[in-house]
Coordinates of N, CA and C in Angstrom, one line a residue:
M877 N 1.0 -1.4 0.2 CA 0.0 0.0 0.1 C 0.9 1.1 0.1
D878 N 0.6 2.2 -0.8 CA 1.3 3.4 -1.1 C 0.9 4.5 -0.2
H879 N 1.8 4.9 1.2 CA 1.5 5.7 1.9 C 1.6 7.1 1.7
E880 N 2.8 7.3 0.6 CA 3.3 8.6 0.4 C 2.4 9.7 -0.2
R881 N 2.5 10.8 0.3 CA 1.8 11.7 -0.3 C 2.0 12.3 -1.3
P882 N 1.1 12.3 -2.6 CA 1.7 12.9 -3.7 C 1.5 14.3 -3.8
E883 N 2.5 14.9 -4.6 CA 2.2 16.2 -4.6 C 1.3 16.8 -5.8
V884 N 0.3 17.6 -5.6 CA -0.9 17.7 -6.4 C -0.5 18.6 -7.6
R885 N -0.6 18.6 -8.4 CA -0.4 19.5 -9.7 C -1.9 20.2 -9.6
W886 N -2.0 21.5 -9.9 CA -3.2 22.1 -10.0 C -3.2 22.9 -11.1
D887 N -4.5 22.3 -12.1 CA -4.7 22.9 -13.1 C -5.0 24.0 -13.5
S888 N -4.9 24.5 -14.6 CA -5.4 26.3 -14.8 C -6.7 25.8 -15.5
W889 N -7.6 26.3 -14.9 CA -9.1 26.3 -15.5 C -9.1 26.7 -17.0
S890 N -8.7 27.3 -17.7 CA -8.7 27.6 -19.3 C -8.6 26.1 -19.8
V891 N -7.3 25.3 -19.4 CA -7.1 24.1 -20.2 C -8.7 22.9 -19.8
V892 N -8.9 23.0 -18.5 CA -10.2 22.1 -18.1 C -11.4 22.8 -19.0
Q893 N -11.5 24.0 -19.2 CA -12.7 24.7 -19.9 C -12.6 23.7 -21.3
D894 N -11.5 24.4 -22.0 CA -11.2 23.8 -23.4 C -11.2 22.1 -23.6
T895 N -11.0 21.5 -22.7 CA -10.9 20.2 -22.5 C -12.4 19.7 -22.5
I896 N -13.1 20.2 -21.5 CA -14.8 19.9 -21.7 C -15.4 20.3 -22.9
K897 N -14.9 21.6 -23.4 CA -15.8 22.0 -24.5 C -15.5 21.1 -25.9
S898 N -14.1 20.5 -25.7 CA -13.5 19.9 -27.3 C -14.6 18.6 -27.5
E899 N -15.0 18.7 -28.6 CA -15.8 17.3 -29.2 C -15.0 16.9 -30.1
H900 N -14.2 15.4 -29.8 CA -13.6 14.8 -30.9 C -13.8 13.2 -30.6
E901 N -13.8 12.5 -31.8 CA -14.0 11.1 -31.6 C -13.1 10.2 -30.6
G902 N -13.7 9.7 -30.0 CA -12.9 8.6 -29.1 C -12.5 9.7 -27.6
M903 N -13.8 10.6 -27.6 CA -13.4 11.7 -26.0 C -13.7 10.6 -24.9
K904 N -12.8 10.8 -24.0 CA -13.0 10.1 -22.8 C -13.9 10.9 -21.6
L905 N -14.3 10.4 -20.6 CA -14.7 10.9 -19.7 C -13.7 12.1 -19.3
V906 N -14.4 13.3 -18.9 CA -13.7 14.4 -18.2 C -13.9 14.6 -16.7
G907 N -12.9 14.3 -15.9 CA -13.5 14.6 -14.5 C -12.3 15.7 -13.9
V908 N -13.3 16.7 -13.0 CA -12.9 18.0 -12.4 C -12.9 17.8 -11.0
M909 N -11.8 17.2 -10.4 CA -11.8 17.7 -9.0 C -11.8 18.8 -8.4
W910 N -12.8 19.4 -7.7 CA -12.8 21.0 -7.3 C -12.0 20.9 -5.6
S911 N -10.9 21.3 -5.6 CA -10.4 21.3 -4.3 C -9.8 22.7 -3.7
Q912 N -9.6 22.5 -2.4 CA -8.7 23.9 -1.9 C -7.5 23.2 -1.0
P913 N -6.2 23.7 -1.3 CA -5.3 23.3 -0.5 C -5.1 23.5 0.5
W914 N -5.9 24.2 1.4 CA -6.0 24.7 2.8 C -7.1 23.8 3.8
N915 N -7.9 23.1 3.0 CA -8.9 22.4 3.9 C -8.4 20.7 3.4
P916 N -8.4 20.1 4.5 CA -7.3 19.0 4.6 C -8.6 17.8 4.2
M917 N -9.6 17.7 4.2 CA -10.6 16.5 3.2 C -10.4 17.2 2.1
A918 N -10.6 18.4 1.7 CA -10.3 18.7 0.3 C -9.0 18.2 -0.5
L919 N -8.1 18.7 0.3 CA -6.6 18.4 -0.1 C -6.3 16.8 -0.1
H920 N -7.1 15.9 0.6 CA -7.0 14.6 0.4 C -7.6 13.8 -0.7
A921 N -8.7 14.7 -1.0 CA -9.5 14.1 -2.3 C -8.5 14.3 -3.5
A922 N -7.7 15.8 -3.4 CA -6.9 16.1 -4.5 C -5.7 15.1 -4.8
E923 N -5.2 14.9 -3.5 CA -4.4 13.5 -3.2 C -4.6 12.4 -3.8
C924 N -5.7 11.9 -3.8 CA -6.3 10.5 -4.5 C -6.6 10.7 -5.8
M925 N -7.0 12.0 -6.2 CA -7.4 12.2 -7.8 C -5.6 12.2 -8.3
E926 N -5.0 12.5 -7.8 CA -3.5 13.2 -8.4 C -2.8 11.5 -8.5
T927 N -3.0 10.8 -7.4 CA -2.3 9.4 -8.0 C -3.2 8.7 -8.5
I928 N -4.7 9.0 -8.7 CA -5.5 8.2 -9.8 C -4.8 8.5 -11.2
R929 N -4.9 9.5 -11.4 CA -4.3 10.1 -12.5 C -2.9 10.0 -12.9
S930 N -1.9 10.2 -12.2 CA -0.6 9.6 -12.3 C -0.4 8.1 -12.5
K931 N -1.2 7.2 -11.9 CA -0.8 5.7 -12.6 C -2.0 5.4 -13.3
A932 N -2.6 6.4 -13.9 CA -3.7 5.9 -15.2 C -4.7 4.7 -14.5
E933 N -5.1 4.8 -13.5 CA -6.1 4.0 -13.1 C -7.4 4.1 -13.4
V934 N -7.9 5.1 -14.3 CA -9.1 5.0 -14.9 C -9.0 5.7 -16.4
D935 N -9.9 5.2 -17.5 CA -9.3 5.9 -18.5 C -10.4 7.1 -18.8
A936 N -9.8 8.2 -18.0 CA -10.4 9.6 -18.2 C -9.3 10.5 -18.0
Q937 N -9.9 11.7 -18.5 CA -8.8 12.8 -18.2 C -9.2 13.3 -17.0
L938 N -8.0 13.7 -16.2 CA -8.4 14.3 -14.8 C -7.9 15.2 -14.5
F939 N -8.5 16.3 -13.9 CA -7.9 17.8 -13.4 C -8.3 17.9 -12.1
I940 N -7.4 18.8 -11.6 CA -7.8 19.2 -10.3 C -7.5 20.9 -10.2
V941 N -8.8 21.0 -9.8 CA -9.0 23.0 -9.9 C -9.1 23.4 -8.4
D942 N -8.3 24.6 -8.2 CA -8.5 25.2 -7.2 C -9.8 26.3 -7.2
K943 N -10.6 25.6 -6.2 CA -12.0 26.3 -6.2 C -11.7 27.8 -5.9
D944 N -11.2 28.2 -4.8 CA -10.9 29.4 -4.3 C -10.4 30.6 -5.7
K945 N -9.6 29.9 -6.6 CA -8.9 30.7 -7.7 C -9.7 30.8 -8.7
N946 N -10.9 29.9 -8.8 CA -11.9 29.9 -9.7 C -13.3 29.9 -9.3
P947 N -13.8 30.8 -8.3 CA -15.0 30.9 -8.0 C -16.2 31.2 -9.1
H948 N -15.7 32.1 -10.1 CA -16.9 32.3 -11.0 C -16.9 31.0 -11.8
S949 N -16.4 30.3 -12.1 CA -16.4 28.9 -13.0 C -17.0 28.2 -12.0
A950 N -16.6 27.7 -10.5 CA -17.1 26.8 -9.7 C -18.7 27.3 -9.4
A951 N -18.9 28.4 -9.4 CA -20.6 28.8 -9.0 C -21.4 28.5 -10.5
E952 N -20.6 29.0 -11.7 CA -21.5 28.4 -13.2 C -21.5 26.7 -13.1
Y953 N -20.6 26.0 -12.6 CA -20.8 24.6 -12.4 C -21.4 23.9 -11.2
E954 N -22.0 24.8 -10.6 CA -22.7 24.8 -9.3 C -21.8 23.8 -8.1
V955 N -20.7 24.3 -8.2 CA -19.9 23.5 -7.2 C -19.6 24.6 -5.6
T956 N -20.5 24.1 -4.8 CA -20.4 25.2 -3.6 C -19.4 24.8 -2.8
S957 N -19.0 23.6 -2.6 CA -18.3 23.1 -1.4 C -17.4 22.2 -1.7
C958 N -16.0 21.9 -1.2 CA -15.0 20.7 -1.5 C -15.0 19.9 -0.7
P959 N -14.5 18.6 -1.1 CA -14.3 18.3 -2.3 C -15.3 18.2 -3.2
S960 N -15.5 18.5 -4.3 CA -16.6 18.1 -5.4 C -15.7 17.5 -6.8
L961 N -16.6 16.8 -7.3 CA -16.1 15.9 -8.5 C -17.1 16.5 -9.4
T962 N -17.0 16.8 -10.5 CA -17.7 17.1 -11.7 C -17.2 16.3 -12.9
M963 N -18.2 15.8 -13.3 CA -17.9 14.8 -14.7 C -18.4 15.2 -16.1
Y964 N -17.9 15.0 -17.4 CA -18.2 15.4 -18.2 C -18.2 14.3 -19.1
Y965 N -19.0 14.1 -20.3 CA -18.9 13.1 -21.2 C -19.3 13.6 -22.4
N966 N -18.3 13.8 -23.7 CA -18.7 14.2 -24.6 C -19.1 15.7 -24.2
G967 N -18.7 16.8 -23.6 CA -18.8 17.7 -23.3 C -20.2 18.6 -22.6
K968 N -20.9 17.1 -22.3 CA -22.3 17.2 -21.4 C -21.9 16.8 -20.1
P969 N -22.5 17.2 -19.0 CA -22.2 17.0 -17.4 C -23.1 15.7 -17.4
V970 N -22.4 14.8 -16.4 CA -22.8 13.7 -15.6 C -23.6 14.0 -14.8
V971 N -24.9 13.8 -14.5 CA -25.6 14.3 -13.6 C -25.6 13.2 -12.6
V972 N -25.7 13.6 -11.1 CA -25.3 12.6 -9.9 C -26.6 12.9 -9.4
R973 N -27.1 11.3 -9.3 CA -28.6 11.1 -8.6 C -28.5 10.5 -7.4
R974 N -28.8 10.8 -6.1 CA -28.8 10.1 -4.8 C -30.0 10.0 -4.6
C975 N -30.4 9.1 -3.9 CA -31.7 8.9 -3.2 C -32.0 9.8 -2.2
F976 N -33.1 10.5 -2.4 CA -34.0 11.4 -1.5 C -33.2 12.7 -1.7
R977 N -32.8 12.7 -2.6 CA -31.8 14.2 -2.9 C -32.2 14.7 -4.3
A978 N -32.1 16.2 -4.6 CA -31.9 16.4 -5.7 C -31.0 16.0 -6.6
D979 N -31.0 15.9 -8.0 CA -29.7 15.7 -8.7 C -28.8 17.0 -8.9
S980 N -27.8 16.6 -8.8 CA -26.6 17.6 -9.0 C -25.7 17.3 -9.9
K981 N -24.7 18.4 -10.1 CA -23.7 18.4 -11.3 C -22.3 18.0 -10.7
A982 N -22.6 17.5 -9.4 CA -21.4 17.4 -8.9 C -21.3 16.3 -7.6
Y983 N -20.7 15.4 -7.6 CA -20.6 14.5 -6.6 C -19.5 15.1 -5.3
V984 N -20.3 15.2 -4.0 CA -19.6 16.0 -3.2 C -19.4 15.3 -2.0
G985 N -18.5 15.3 -1.6 CA -18.0 14.2 -0.6 C -16.6 13.9 -0.4
S986 N -16.2 13.2 0.9 CA -14.7 12.7 1.0 C -14.8 11.0 1.0
L987 N -13.9 10.3 0.0 CA -13.8 9.1 -0.2 C -12.5 8.7 0.0
K988 N -11.9 7.5 0.2 CA -10.8 7.3 0.1 C -10.5 6.6 -1.5
K989 N -9.2 6.8 -1.8 CA -8.7 6.4 -3.4 C -9.8 5.5 -4.1
D990 N -10.2 4.4 -3.6 CA -10.7 3.3 -4.4 C -12.2 3.8 -4.4
G991 N -12.7 4.4 -3.7 CA -13.9 5.0 -3.7 C -14.0 6.0 -5.2
W992 N -13.1 6.9 -5.1 CA -13.1 7.7 -6.2 C -13.2 7.1 -7.4
V993 N -12.2 5.8 -7.4 CA -11.9 5.3 -8.7 C -13.5 4.7 -9.1
N994 N -14.0 4.0 -8.0 CA -15.4 3.7 -8.6 C -16.5 4.9 -8.9
V995 N -16.3 6.0 -8.4 CA -17.2 7.0 -8.9 C -17.0 7.2 -10.3
L996 N -15.5 7.3 -10.3 CA -15.0 7.8 -11.9 C -15.5 6.6 -12.9
K997 N -15.7 5.2 -12.4 CA -15.5 4.3 -13.6 C -17.3 4.2 -13.8
E998 N -18.2 4.6 -12.8 CA -19.8 5.0 -13.0 C -19.8 6.2 -13.8
G999 N -19.3 7.0 -13.4 CA -19.1 8.1 -14.6 C -18.8 8.0 -16.0
I1000 N -18.2 7.1 -16.2 CA -17.7 6.6 -17.5 C -18.8 6.0 -18.2
E1001 N -19.4 4.8 -17.5 CA -20.6 4.1 -17.8 C -21.8 4.6 -17.9
A1002 N -22.1 5.9 -17.4 CA -22.9 6.7 -17.0 C -23.0 7.7 -18.7
G1003 N -22.1 8.2 -18.9 CA -21.7 8.7 -20.1 C -21.8 8.0 -21.2
K1004 N -21.7 6.9 -21.0 CA -22.0 5.7 -22.3 C -23.4 5.5 -22.7
R1005 N -23.8 5.7 -21.6 CA -25.7 5.3 -21.7 C -26.3 7.0 -21.9
Y1006 N -25.9 7.7 -22.4 CA -26.4 8.9 -22.8 C -27.2 8.7 -24.1
D1007 N -26.7 8.0 -25.1 CA -27.5 7.4 -26.3 C -28.8 7.0 -26.1
S1008 N -28.7 6.6 -24.9 CA -30.4 5.6 -24.5 C -31.1 6.4 -23.8
G1009 N -30.7 7.7 -23.1 CA -31.6 8.6 -22.8 C -31.4 8.8 -21.2
E1010 N -30.5 7.4 -20.7 CA -30.3 7.9 -19.2 C -28.8 8.6 -18.8
T1011 N -29.2 9.7 -18.5 CA -27.7 10.8 -18.2 C -27.2 10.8 -16.9
F1012 N -27.7 9.8 -16.2 CA -26.9 10.3 -14.7 C -26.3 9.3 -14.1
L1013 N -25.6 9.3 -13.1 CA -24.8 8.1 -12.2 C -25.7 8.0 -11.0
R1014 N -25.8 6.6 -10.7 CA -26.6 6.5 -9.5 C -25.5 6.5 -8.4
A1015 N -25.4 7.4 -7.4 CA -24.5 7.6 -6.5 C -24.7 6.9 -5.3
C1016 N -24.2 5.8 -4.9 CA -24.5 5.2 -3.4 C -23.1 4.4 -3.2
Y1017 N -22.5 5.3 -2.6 CA -20.8 4.6 -2.5 C -20.8 4.9 -0.9
D1018 N -20.3 4.1 -0.1 CA -20.1 3.7 1.4 C -18.5 4.1 1.7
K1019 N -17.6 4.0 0.5 CA -16.2 3.9 0.7 C -15.4 5.3 1.0

């Protein structure tokens, strides 16, 4: 088990936005982890996401964005707290549907690394179901 804390590479919002809006054949899921370097739970989520992307554990383009440096963008994408994960498939948001809660554009909460991997994999599967009219991820994770 790897206990070393990775150094988080914070991404530029302009690069993230261009990637979300780009539509090209073979487009993967785009995952954006909204975090804050001063918030211990959010920083832990960012470190998990950094490990996932550095080891290519999921077939997705992953980004880590500092919410405090991008408040207008965070508000535009309905990110109100950290850590939050927003996902896009072919430029469209993957909606998060939770039992007894309103649908959301973000998965909010703190998970272990394996939990984030599962959420991302579910996001990929949800994106693939767009053609059949189902556009949401069923979020029921306890990890």
